[in-house]
PDB file of C-alpha atoms and ligand atoms in Angstrom:
ATOM      1  CA  MET A  65       0.207  -0.048   0.130  1.00  0.00           C
ATOM      2  CA  ASP A  66       2.094   2.866  -1.192  1.00  0.00           C
ATOM      3  CA  ASN A  67       0.121   5.530  -1.128  1.00  0.00           C
ATOM      4  CA  LEU A  68       0.294   5.849   3.010  1.00  0.00           C
ATOM      5  CA  ARG A  69       2.812   7.872   4.273  1.00  0.00           C
ATOM      6  CA  LEU A  70       2.230   7.649   7.898  1.00  0.00           C
ATOM      7  CA  ALA A  71      -0.084   4.543   8.461  1.00  0.00           C
ATOM      8  CA  GLY A  72       2.090   2.202   6.819  1.00  0.00           C
ATOM      9  CA  ALA A  73       4.338  -0.594   8.398  1.00  0.00           C
ATOM     10  CA  ARG A  74       7.919   1.163   9.086  1.00  0.00           C
ATOM     11  CA  PRO A  75      10.573  -0.780   7.469  1.00  0.00           C
ATOM     12  CA  ASP A  76      12.072  -1.256  10.946  1.00  0.00           C
ATOM     13  CA  GLY A  77       8.872  -3.237  11.292  1.00  0.00           C
ATOM     14  CA  SER A  78       8.239  -1.029  14.766  1.00  0.00           C
ATOM     15  CA  ARG A  79       4.709  -0.421  16.307  1.00  0.00           C
ATOM     16  CA  THR A  80       3.140   2.391  17.659  1.00  0.00           C
ATOM     17  CA  VAL A  81       2.110   2.686  20.953  1.00  0.00           C
ATOM     18  CA  VAL A  82      -0.696   4.705  22.001  1.00  0.00           C
ATOM     19  CA  GLU A  83      -0.542   6.138  25.699  1.00  0.00           C
ATOM     20  CA  VAL A  84      -3.655   7.587  27.089  1.00  0.00           C
ATOM     21  CA  ALA A  85      -3.508   8.267  30.859  1.00  0.00           C
ATOM     22  CA  GLY A  86      -0.676   5.924  31.394  1.00  0.00           C
ATOM     23  CA  VAL A  87      -2.352   3.491  29.511  1.00  0.00           C
ATOM     24  CA  ARG A  88      -0.287   1.972  27.072  1.00  0.00           C
ATOM     25  CA  ILE A  89      -2.234   0.575  23.858  1.00  0.00           C
ATOM     26  CA  GLY A  90       0.291  -1.808  21.784  1.00  0.00           C
ATOM     27  CA  GLU A  91       1.814  -3.506  25.086  1.00  0.00           C
ATOM     28  CA  GLY A  92       0.232  -6.440  26.169  1.00  0.00           C
ATOM     29  CA  LEU A  93      -3.793  -6.967  26.045  1.00  0.00           C
ATOM     30  CA  VAL A  94      -6.104  -3.855  26.974  1.00  0.00           C
ATOM     31  CA  VAL A  95      -9.342  -4.150  27.308  1.00  0.00           C
ATOM     32  CA  ILE A  96     -11.861  -1.180  26.970  1.00  0.00           C
ATOM     33  CA  ALA A  97     -15.548  -1.798  28.397  1.00  0.00           C
ATOM     34  CA  GLY A  98     -18.794  -0.040  28.891  1.00  0.00           C
ATOM     35  CA  PRO A  99     -22.331   0.736  28.316  1.00  0.00           C
ATOM     36  CA  CYS A 100     -23.087   1.195  24.313  1.00  0.00           C
ATOM     37  CA  SER A 101     -24.763   4.144  25.737  1.00  0.00           C
ATOM     38  CA  VAL A 102     -24.798   6.679  28.940  1.00  0.00           C
ATOM     39  CA  GLU A 103     -27.920   6.191  29.769  1.00  0.00           C
ATOM     40  CA  SER A 104     -27.857   7.858  33.408  1.00  0.00           C
ATOM     41  CA  GLU A 105     -25.153   8.600  36.703  1.00  0.00           C
ATOM     42  CA  ASP A 106     -25.918   5.348  38.425  1.00  0.00           C
ATOM     43  CA  GLN A 107     -26.462   3.208  35.656  1.00  0.00           C
ATOM     44  CA  THR A 108     -22.714   4.310  34.351  1.00  0.00           C
ATOM     45  CA  ILE A 109     -21.286   4.142  37.387  1.00  0.00           C
ATOM     46  CA  ARG A 110     -21.909   0.985  38.476  1.00  0.00           C
ATOM     47  CA  THR A 111     -20.860  -0.274  35.274  1.00  0.00           C
ATOM     48  CA  ALA A 112     -17.443   1.381  35.725  1.00  0.00           C
ATOM     49  CA  VAL A 113     -16.755   0.102  39.006  1.00  0.00           C
ATOM     50  CA  ALA A 114     -17.141  -2.887  38.092  1.00  0.00           C
ATOM     51  CA  ILE A 115     -15.045  -3.460  34.712  1.00  0.00           C
ATOM     52  CA  LYS A 116     -12.289  -1.659  36.869  1.00  0.00           C
ATOM     53  CA  LYS A 117     -12.309  -4.109  39.494  1.00  0.00           C
ATOM     54  CA  ALA A 118     -12.587  -7.153  36.816  1.00  0.00           C
ATOM     55  CA  GLY A 119      -9.056  -5.455  35.237  1.00  0.00           C
ATOM     56  CA  ALA A 120     -10.222  -3.144  32.477  1.00  0.00           C
ATOM     57  CA  LYS A 121      -8.033  -0.459  31.681  1.00  0.00           C
ATOM     58  CA  MET A 122     -10.428   1.734  30.508  1.00  0.00           C
ATOM     59  CA  LEU A 123     -14.465   3.272  29.879  1.00  0.00           C
ATOM     60  CA  ARG A 124     -16.418   3.436  27.099  1.00  0.00           C
ATOM     61  CA  GLY A 125     -19.491   4.573  26.714  1.00  0.00           C
ATOM     62  CA  GLY A 126     -21.510   6.731  24.136  1.00  0.00           C
ATOM     63  CA  ALA A 127     -23.155  10.329  24.551  1.00  0.00           C
ATOM     64  CA  PHE A 128     -24.306  10.286  20.982  1.00  0.00           C
ATOM     65  CA  LYS A 129     -24.925   7.435  19.161  1.00  0.00           C
ATOM     66  CA  PRO A 130     -25.320   6.753  15.835  1.00  0.00           C
ATOM     67  CA  ARG A 131     -28.710   4.805  15.492  1.00  0.00           C
ATOM     68  CA  THR A 132     -30.211   3.455  12.115  1.00  0.00           C
ATOM     69  CA  SER A 133     -33.617   4.612  13.512  1.00  0.00           C
ATOM     70  CA  PRO A 134     -33.651   8.590  14.298  1.00  0.00           C
ATOM     71  CA  TYR A 135     -36.623   7.989  16.753  1.00  0.00           C
ATOM     72  CA  ALA A 136     -34.185   5.428  18.998  1.00  0.00           C
ATOM     73  CA  PHE A 137     -32.587   6.948  21.809  1.00  0.00           C
ATOM     74  CA  GLN A 138     -29.713   9.356  20.552  1.00  0.00           C
ATOM     75  CA  GLY A 139     -27.697   9.717  23.625  1.00  0.00           C
ATOM     76  CA  LEU A 140     -27.454  11.890  26.407  1.00  0.00           C
ATOM     77  CA  GLY A 141     -25.362  14.131  25.040  1.00  0.00           C
ATOM     78  CA  LEU A 142     -23.525  16.799  26.743  1.00  0.00           C
ATOM     79  CA  LYS A 143     -25.019  15.509  29.938  1.00  0.00           C
ATOM     80  CA  GLY A 144     -23.657  12.159  29.322  1.00  0.00           C
ATOM     81  CA  LEU A 145     -19.789  13.347  28.843  1.00  0.00           C
ATOM     82  CA  LYS A 146     -20.187  14.898  32.209  1.00  0.00           C
ATOM     83  CA  ILE A 147     -21.687  11.622  33.240  1.00  0.00           C
ATOM     84  CA  LEU A 148     -18.709  10.270  32.185  1.00  0.00           C
ATOM     85  CA  ASP A 149     -16.262  12.331  33.645  1.00  0.00           C
ATOM     86  CA  LYS A 150     -18.105  11.653  37.024  1.00  0.00           C
ATOM     87  CA  ALA A 151     -16.954   7.887  36.144  1.00  0.00           C
ATOM     88  CA  ARG A 152     -13.748   9.166  35.242  1.00  0.00           C
ATOM     89  CA  ARG A 153     -13.116  11.096  38.560  1.00  0.00           C
ATOM     90  CA  GLU A 154     -14.973   7.961  40.802  1.00  0.00           C
ATOM     91  CA  THR A 155     -12.693   4.998  39.205  1.00  0.00           C
ATOM     92  CA  GLY A 156      -9.509   6.935  37.183  1.00  0.00           C
ATOM     93  CA  LEU A 157     -10.638   5.247  34.281  1.00  0.00           C
ATOM     94  CA  PRO A 158      -9.638   6.782  30.883  1.00  0.00           C
ATOM     95  CA  ILE A 159     -12.561   7.878  28.934  1.00  0.00           C
ATOM     96  CA  VAL A 160     -13.484   6.321  25.281  1.00  0.00           C
ATOM     97  CA  THR A 161     -16.103   8.221  23.852  1.00  0.00           C
ATOM     98  CA  GLU A 162     -17.992   8.636  20.269  1.00  0.00           C
ATOM     99  CA  VAL A 163     -17.959  11.722  18.519  1.00  0.00           C
ATOM    100  CA  ILE A 164     -20.693  12.386  15.620  1.00  0.00           C
ATOM    101  CA  ASP A 165     -19.898  15.598  14.095  1.00  0.00           C
ATOM    102  CA  THR A 166     -17.537  18.173  13.189  1.00  0.00           C
ATOM    103  CA  ARG A 167     -19.143  20.688  15.415  1.00  0.00           C
ATOM    104  CA  ASP A 168     -18.970  19.070  18.450  1.00  0.00           C
ATOM    105  CA  VAL A 169     -15.058  17.892  18.432  1.00  0.00           C
ATOM    106  CA  SER A 170     -13.544  20.688  19.785  1.00  0.00           C
ATOM    107  CA  TRP A 171     -16.023  20.644  22.952  1.00  0.00           C
ATOM    108  CA  VAL A 172     -16.093  16.350  23.251  1.00  0.00           C
ATOM    109  CA  GLY A 173     -12.380  16.873  23.124  1.00  0.00           C
ATOM    110  CA  GLU A 174     -12.533  18.471  26.923  1.00  0.00           C
ATOM    111  CA  TYR A 175     -14.324  15.145  28.134  1.00  0.00           C
ATOM    112  CA  ALA A 176     -12.995  12.516  26.327  1.00  0.00           C
ATOM    113  CA  ASP A 177      -9.194  10.668  26.889  1.00  0.00           C
ATOM    114  CA  VAL A 178     -10.139   9.183  23.676  1.00  0.00           C
ATOM    115  CA  LEU A 179     -12.323  10.111  20.456  1.00  0.00           C
ATOM    116  CA  GLN A 180     -13.904   7.614  18.820  1.00  0.00           C
ATOM    117  CA  ILE A 181     -15.239   7.660  15.134  1.00  0.00           C
ATOM    118  CA  GLY A 182     -18.055   4.854  14.232  1.00  0.00           C
ATOM    119  CA  ALA A 183     -17.933   2.392  11.785  1.00  0.00           C
ATOM    120  CA  ARG A 184     -20.841   4.208  10.318  1.00  0.00           C
ATOM    121  CA  ASN A 185     -18.478   8.035  10.072  1.00  0.00           C
ATOM    122  CA  MET A 186     -15.476   5.917   9.121  1.00  0.00           C
ATOM    123  CA  GLN A 187     -15.237   7.718   5.592  1.00  0.00           C
ATOM    124  CA  ASN A 188     -16.295  10.892   6.607  1.00  0.00           C
ATOM    125  CA  PHE A 189     -13.545  12.715   5.983  1.00  0.00           C
ATOM    126  CA  SER A 190     -14.171  15.912   7.454  1.00  0.00           C
ATOM    127  CA  LEU A 191     -14.301  14.151  10.635  1.00  0.00           C
ATOM    128  CA  LEU A 192     -10.985  12.975  10.109  1.00  0.00           C
ATOM    129  CA  ARG A 193      -9.636  15.682   9.807  1.00  0.00           C
ATOM    130  CA  GLU A 194     -10.936  17.303  12.946  1.00  0.00           C
ATOM    131  CA  VAL A 195     -10.093  14.759  15.383  1.00  0.00           C
ATOM    132  CA  GLY A 196      -6.801  14.556  13.489  1.00  0.00           C
ATOM    133  CA  LYS A 197      -6.894  18.564  14.641  1.00  0.00           C
ATOM    134  CA  SER A 198      -7.888  17.945  18.432  1.00  0.00           C
ATOM    135  CA  GLY A 199      -4.873  16.089  19.558  1.00  0.00           C
ATOM    136  CA  LYS A 200      -6.676  13.560  21.048  1.00  0.00           C
ATOM    137  CA  PRO A 201      -5.786   9.863  20.417  1.00  0.00           C
ATOM    138  CA  ILE A 202      -8.708   8.328  18.329  1.00  0.00           C
ATOM    139  CA  LEU A 203     -10.205   5.204  18.291  1.00  0.00           C
ATOM    140  CA  LEU A 204     -10.898   4.563  14.501  1.00  0.00           C
ATOM    141  CA  LYS A 205     -13.486   1.658  14.260  1.00  0.00           C
ATOM    142  CA  ARG A 206     -13.408  -0.442  10.444  1.00  0.00           C
ATOM    143  CA  GLY A 207     -16.204   0.509   8.554  1.00  0.00           C
ATOM    144  CA  MET A 208     -19.212  -2.026   7.830  1.00  0.00           C
ATOM    145  CA  TYR A 209     -18.214  -2.038   4.184  1.00  0.00           C
ATOM    146  CA  SER A 210     -14.394  -1.200   3.918  1.00  0.00           C
ATOM    147  CA  THR A 211     -11.710  -2.650   3.105  1.00  0.00           C
ATOM    148  CA  LEU A 212      -8.120  -2.974   4.695  1.00  0.00           C
ATOM    149  CA  GLU A 213      -6.882  -0.545   2.034  1.00  0.00           C
ATOM    150  CA  GLU A 214      -9.686   2.349   2.984  1.00  0.00           C
ATOM    151  CA  TRP A 215      -9.508   1.814   6.364  1.00  0.00           C
ATOM    152  CA  LEU A 216      -5.347   2.474   6.398  1.00  0.00           C
ATOM    153  CA  ASN A 217      -6.461   5.535   4.155  1.00  0.00           C
ATOM    154  CA  CYS A 218      -8.401   6.759   6.874  1.00  0.00           C
ATOM    155  CA  ALA A 219      -5.787   6.317   9.603  1.00  0.00           C
ATOM    156  CA  GLU A 220      -4.036   8.401   7.086  1.00  0.00           C
ATOM    157  CA  TYR A 221      -6.240  11.250   6.909  1.00  0.00           C
ATOM    158  CA  ILE A 222      -6.404  11.283  10.804  1.00  0.00           C
ATOM    159  CA  LEU A 223      -2.343  11.112  10.847  1.00  0.00           C
ATOM    160  CA  ALA A 224      -2.066  14.126   7.847  1.00  0.00           C
ATOM    161  CA  GLU A 225      -3.112  17.024  10.066  1.00  0.00           C
ATOM    162  CA  GLY A 226      -0.756  17.090  13.192  1.00  0.00           C
ATOM    163  CA  ASP A 227       0.760  14.665  15.641  1.00  0.00           C
ATOM    164  CA  GLY A 228      -2.312  12.462  15.903  1.00  0.00           C
ATOM    165  CA  GLN A 229      -2.185   9.412  16.995  1.00  0.00           C
ATOM    166  CA  VAL A 230      -4.638   6.491  16.310  1.00  0.00           C
ATOM    167  CA  ILE A 231      -5.977   2.887  17.498  1.00  0.00           C
ATOM    168  CA  LEU A 232      -7.903   0.374  15.329  1.00  0.00           C
ATOM    169  CA  CYS A 233     -10.965  -1.159  15.877  1.00  0.00           C
ATOM    170  CA  GLU A 234     -12.353  -4.237  13.827  1.00  0.00           C
ATOM    171  CA  ARG A 235     -16.448  -4.620  14.394  1.00  0.00           C
ATOM    172  CA  GLY A 236     -17.286  -6.751  11.686  1.00  0.00           C
ATOM    173  CA  ILE A 237     -18.685  -6.224   8.248  1.00  0.00           C
ATOM    174  CA  ARG A 238     -21.611  -6.681   6.290  1.00  0.00           C
ATOM    175  CA  THR A 239     -21.887  -9.762   4.633  1.00  0.00           C
ATOM    176  CA  PHE A 240     -24.444 -12.163   2.844  1.00  0.00           C
ATOM    177  CA  GLU A 241     -24.744 -13.833   6.486  1.00  0.00           C
ATOM    178  CA  THR A 242     -27.627 -12.889   8.703  1.00  0.00           C
ATOM    179  CA  TYR A 243     -27.124 -14.893  12.080  1.00  0.00           C
ATOM    180  CA  THR A 244     -24.993 -12.849  13.535  1.00  0.00           C
ATOM    181  CA  ARG A 245     -25.317  -9.457  13.540  1.00  0.00           C
ATOM    182  CA  ASN A 246     -21.902  -8.697  11.150  1.00  0.00           C
ATOM    183  CA  THR A 247     -19.189 -11.212  10.344  1.00  0.00           C
ATOM    184  CA  LEU A 248     -15.808 -10.496  12.538  1.00  0.00           C
ATOM    185  CA  ASP A 249     -13.130 -10.480  10.107  1.00  0.00           C
ATOM    186  CA  LEU A 250     -10.389 -11.566  12.743  1.00  0.00           C
ATOM    187  CA  SER A 251      -7.938 -12.297   9.361  1.00  0.00           C
ATOM    188  CA  ILE A 252      -7.925  -8.721   9.236  1.00  0.00           C
ATOM    189  CA  VAL A 253      -5.466  -8.504  12.706  1.00  0.00           C
ATOM    190  CA  PRO A 254      -2.710 -10.226  10.851  1.00  0.00           C
ATOM    191  CA  ALA A 255      -3.142  -7.986   8.316  1.00  0.00           C
ATOM    192  CA  VAL A 256      -2.939  -5.263   9.950  1.00  0.00           C
ATOM    193  CA  ARG A 257       0.104  -6.091  11.616  1.00  0.00           C
ATOM    194  CA  LYS A 258       1.355  -6.384   8.319  1.00  0.00           C
ATOM    195  CA  GLU A 259       0.765  -3.731   6.438  1.00  0.00           C
ATOM    196  CA  SER A 260       0.752  -0.666   9.500  1.00  0.00           C
ATOM    197  CA  HIS A 261       2.633   0.226  12.804  1.00  0.00           C
ATOM    198  CA  LEU A 262      -0.965   1.285  14.377  1.00  0.00           C
ATOM    199  CA  PRO A 263      -2.524  -1.034  17.479  1.00  0.00           C
ATOM    200  CA  ILE A 264      -5.576  -2.977  16.529  1.00  0.00           C
ATOM    201  CA  LEU A 265      -8.094  -3.457  18.322  1.00  0.00           C
ATOM    202  CA  VAL A 266     -11.185  -6.288  18.417  1.00  0.00           C
ATOM    203  CA  ASP A 267     -15.003  -5.340  19.187  1.00  0.00           C
ATOM    204  CA  PRO A 268     -16.564  -8.291  19.433  1.00  0.00           C
ATOM    205  CA  SER A 269     -20.112  -6.850  20.428  1.00  0.00           C
ATOM    206  CA  HIS A 270     -20.813  -5.352  17.636  1.00  0.00           C
ATOM    207  CA  ALA A 271     -19.313  -7.744  15.757  1.00  0.00           C
ATOM    208  CA  THR A 272     -21.322 -10.879  16.635  1.00  0.00           C
ATOM    209  CA  GLY A 273     -24.465  -8.470  18.346  1.00  0.00           C
ATOM    210  CA  ILE A 274     -24.940 -12.034  20.412  1.00  0.00           C
ATOM    211  CA  ARG A 275     -24.123 -12.283  24.131  1.00  0.00           C
ATOM    212  CA  GLU A 276     -22.676 -16.047  24.161  1.00  0.00           C
ATOM    213  CA  MET A 277     -20.538 -14.878  21.152  1.00  0.00           C
ATOM    214  CA  ILE A 278     -18.395 -12.764  22.803  1.00  0.00           C
ATOM    215  CA  GLU A 279     -16.395 -15.035  25.061  1.00  0.00           C
ATOM    216  CA  PRO A 280     -15.464 -17.773  21.824  1.00  0.00           C
ATOM    217  CA  MET A 281     -14.871 -14.221  19.704  1.00  0.00           C
ATOM    218  CA  SER A 282     -12.786 -12.761  22.468  1.00  0.00           C
ATOM    219  CA  LEU A 283     -10.400 -15.402  22.767  1.00  0.00           C
ATOM    220  CA  ALA A 284     -10.406 -16.066  18.843  1.00  0.00           C
ATOM    221  CA  ALA A 285      -9.407 -12.056  18.810  1.00  0.00           C
ATOM    222  CA  ILE A 286      -6.058 -12.924  21.268  1.00  0.00           C
ATOM    223  CA  ALA A 287      -5.432 -15.878  19.296  1.00  0.00           C
ATOM    224  CA  SER A 288      -5.154 -13.543  16.415  1.00  0.00           C
ATOM    225  CA  GLY A 289      -3.006 -11.100  17.596  1.00  0.00           C
ATOM    226  CA  VAL A 290      -4.961  -8.233  18.809  1.00  0.00           C
ATOM    227  CA  ASP A 291      -3.723  -4.995  20.947  1.00  0.00           C
ATOM    228  CA  GLY A 292      -6.827  -5.248  23.249  1.00  0.00           C
ATOM    229  CA  LEU A 293     -10.459  -5.503  23.087  1.00  0.00           C
ATOM    230  CA  GLU A 294     -13.536  -3.048  23.531  1.00  0.00           C
ATOM    231  CA  ILE A 295     -16.507  -4.745  25.092  1.00  0.00           C
ATOM    232  CA  GLU A 296     -20.196  -3.591  25.916  1.00  0.00           C
ATOM    233  CA  VAL A 297     -20.683  -3.889  29.519  1.00  0.00           C
ATOM    234  CA  HIS A 298     -24.287  -2.696  31.069  1.00  0.00           C
ATOM    235  CA  ILE A 299     -25.256  -3.253  35.121  1.00  0.00           C
ATOM    236  CA  ASP A 300     -28.839  -5.125  33.442  1.00  0.00           C
ATOM    237  CA  PRO A 301     -28.810  -5.539  29.844  1.00  0.00           C
ATOM    238  CA  SER A 302     -32.233  -6.073  29.604  1.00  0.00           C
ATOM    239  CA  ALA A 303     -33.176  -2.502  30.378  1.00  0.00           C
ATOM    240  CA  ALA A 304     -30.238  -1.031  28.062  1.00  0.00           C
ATOM    241  CA  LEU A 305     -31.391   1.368  26.091  1.00  0.00           C
ATOM    242  CA  SER A 306     -29.410   0.246  23.096  1.00  0.00           C
ATOM    243  CA  ASP A 307     -27.868  -3.303  22.000  1.00  0.00           C
ATOM    244  CA  LYS A 308     -29.269  -5.105  24.711  1.00  0.00           C
ATOM    245  CA  ALA A 309     -28.945  -8.411  22.917  1.00  0.00           C
ATOM    246  CA  GLN A 310     -25.285  -7.733  23.301  1.00  0.00           C
ATOM    247  CA  GLN A 311     -23.895  -6.398  26.666  1.00  0.00           C
ATOM    248  CA  LEU A 312     -22.638  -8.550  29.520  1.00  0.00           C
ATOM    249  CA  THR A 313     -23.817  -8.393  32.831  1.00  0.00           C
ATOM    250  CA  PRO A 314     -20.804  -7.347  35.063  1.00  0.00           C
ATOM    251  CA  ASP A 315     -20.255 -11.246  36.566  1.00  0.00           C
ATOM    252  CA  ALA A 316     -20.463 -12.364  32.843  1.00  0.00           C
ATOM    253  CA  PHE A 317     -17.787  -9.907  32.502  1.00  0.00           C
ATOM    254  CA  ALA A 318     -15.537 -10.354  35.567  1.00  0.00           C
ATOM    255  CA  ARG A 319     -15.361 -14.452  34.034  1.00  0.00           C
ATOM    256  CA  LEU A 320     -14.836 -13.103  31.103  1.00  0.00           C
ATOM    257  CA  MET A 321     -11.594 -11.333  32.049  1.00  0.00           C
ATOM    258  CA  ARG A 322     -10.536 -13.935  33.841  1.00  0.00           C
ATOM    259  CA  LYS A 323      -9.937 -16.227  30.945  1.00  0.00           C
ATOM    260  CA  LEU A 324      -9.172 -13.793  28.956  1.00  0.00           C
ATOM    261  CA  GLU A 325      -6.137 -13.508  30.625  1.00  0.00           C
ATOM    262  CA  ARG A 326      -5.251 -16.809  30.607  1.00  0.00           C
ATOM    263  CA  MET A 327      -5.264 -16.906  26.913  1.00  0.00           C
ATOM    264  CA  ARG A 328      -2.913 -13.591  27.071  1.00  0.00           C
ATOM    265  CA  ALA A 329      -0.138 -15.905  28.988  1.00  0.00           C
ATOM    266  CA  PHE A 330      -1.048 -19.048  27.109  1.00  0.00           C
ATOM    267  CA  MET A 331      -0.419 -16.702  23.481  1.00  0.00           C
ATOM    268  CA  GLU A 332       2.645 -15.142  25.186  1.00  0.00           C
ATOM    269  CA  GLU A 333       3.999 -18.415  26.100  1.00  0.00           C
ATOM    270  CA  LEU A 334       3.716 -20.077  22.672  1.00  0.00           C
ATOM    271  CA  SER A 335       5.322 -17.103  20.857  1.00  0.00           C
ATOM    272  CA  SER A 336       8.179 -17.848  22.464  1.00  0.00           C
ATOM    273  CA  GLU A 337       8.296 -21.308  21.815  1.00  0.00           C
ATOM    274  CA  GLY A 338      10.733 -21.266  18.888  1.00  0.00           C
ATOM    275  CA  GLU A 339      13.096 -19.507  21.444  1.00  0.00           C
ATOM    276  CA  SER A 340      14.263 -22.804  23.834  1.00  0.00           C
ATOM    277  CA  SER A 341      15.457 -25.397  22.179  1.00  0.00           C
ATOM    278  CA  ASP A 342      15.510 -27.142  25.514  1.00  0.00           C
ATOM    279  CA  PRO A 343      13.670 -30.068  25.220  1.00  0.00           C
ATOM    280  CA  GLU A 344      12.447 -30.536  29.363  1.00  0.00           C
ATOM    281  CA  ALA A 345      10.913 -26.657  28.924  1.00  0.00           C
ATOM    282  CA  ALA A 346       8.888 -27.840  25.584  1.00  0.00           C
ATOM    283  CA  VAL A 347       7.427 -30.894  27.915  1.00  0.00           C
ATOM    284  CA  ALA A 348       6.659 -28.265  30.546  1.00  0.00           C
ATOM    285  CA  LYS A 349       5.172 -25.680  28.011  1.00  0.00           C
ATOM    286  CA  GLY A 350       2.696 -28.724  26.747  1.00  0.00           C
ATOM    287  CA  ALA A 351       1.486 -29.627  30.547  1.00  0.00           C
ATOM    288  CA  ALA A 352       0.866 -25.932  30.690  1.00  0.00           C
ATOM    289  CA  ILE A 353      -1.183 -26.323  26.922  1.00  0.00           C
ATOM    290  CA  ASP A 354      -2.816 -29.292  28.788  1.00  0.00           C
ATOM    291  CA  VAL A 355      -3.907 -27.309  31.633  1.00  0.00           C
ATOM    292  CA  PHE A 356      -5.253 -24.569  29.375  1.00  0.00           C
ATOM    293  CA  MET A 357      -7.112 -26.567  27.460  1.00  0.00           C
ATOM    294  CA  ASP A 358      -8.988 -28.151  30.983  1.00  0.00           C
ATOM    295  CA  GLY A 359      -9.949 -25.024  31.577  1.00  0.00           C
ATOM    296  CA  VAL A 360     -11.774 -23.792  28.756  1.00  0.00           C
ATOM    297  CA  ASP A 361     -15.444 -24.624  28.910  1.00  0.00           C
TER     298      ASP A 361
HETATM  299  C1  LIG B 562     -20.546   2.285  19.282  1.00  0.00           C
HETATM  300  O1  LIG B 562     -18.988   1.286  19.623  1.00  0.00           O
HETATM  301  O2  LIG B 562     -20.499   2.091  19.924  1.00  0.00           O
HETATM  302  C2  LIG B 562     -20.665   1.802  17.938  1.00  0.00           C
HETATM  303  C3  LIG B 562     -21.624   2.570  17.941  1.00  0.00           C
HETATM  304  O3  LIG B 562     -20.163   0.749  16.955  1.00  0.00           O
HETATM  305  P1  LIG B 562     -19.906   0.245  15.575  1.00  0.00           P
HETATM  306  O4  LIG B 562     -19.580   2.510  15.189  1.00  0.00           O
HETATM  307  O5  LIG B 562     -19.451  -0.472  15.438  1.00  0.00           O
HETATM  308  O6  LIG B 562     -21.532   0.423  15.389  1.00  0.00           O
HETATM  309 MN1  LIG B 563     -23.176  -0.545  20.958  1.00  0.00          MN
END
């Protein structure tokens, strides 16, 4: 992809680590979690406290919701941002929140630690330019009909504005399959790692739309080489004002986090496998793999 001047892979293979209030994305596995929408102070803060306890490193939550229907809940706007600010003060978790309009970028940036560009706005070039000027790290979701080349060119739009930093997030693409909300394209993860130096996350919530599929797809995403995950968690998913079917309860999220940590450790072990020629160490690793597989239910 020779049209990429800033988003493309570097000759020395080095990768970007985006640092957000002490959280390093592009090193280890970072989990961002929180509700689809900010609905109330109680819902957001209780969710934030629970995800922090479970090990999440950042809080997500939409105050501006890009909804299919104009009559669906559109988000709390400024009130939602103030709730996120309060959640940040109470938990210390940095905030990831979506901006959908060029006119809102500067003031949303006063509340957000990371500005999210949603799938529906991936190719909104004026919005990309505007967030590129904000000086904030940008979480750029893949458009539901977008190729890797189109996606990386959108990252290029942001980076071309200055010293911005971009985190990519695969969230499923549209295919003929309608059983799942989208089709999670995990093959994009190694492709991004080959073609770009930018960190890559997977969002299994929007990719599947089905709560039960979040665990297997998160484990698979770790196996594919992601730098992190973005997962929707709601204190009471059945009462959620958006994306009811795909949000996890805090308990389910805490259980998931324990498995993700084991998977991360397993992958780390696997990647160091080739480095040891000691047969005893290889046998010990084999035993570790058996223990891991026993624990997968
Ligand atoms: C979201 O993360 O809140 C969201 C709307 O996701 P997407 O843009 O991937 O549909
Ligand atoms: Mn959602």
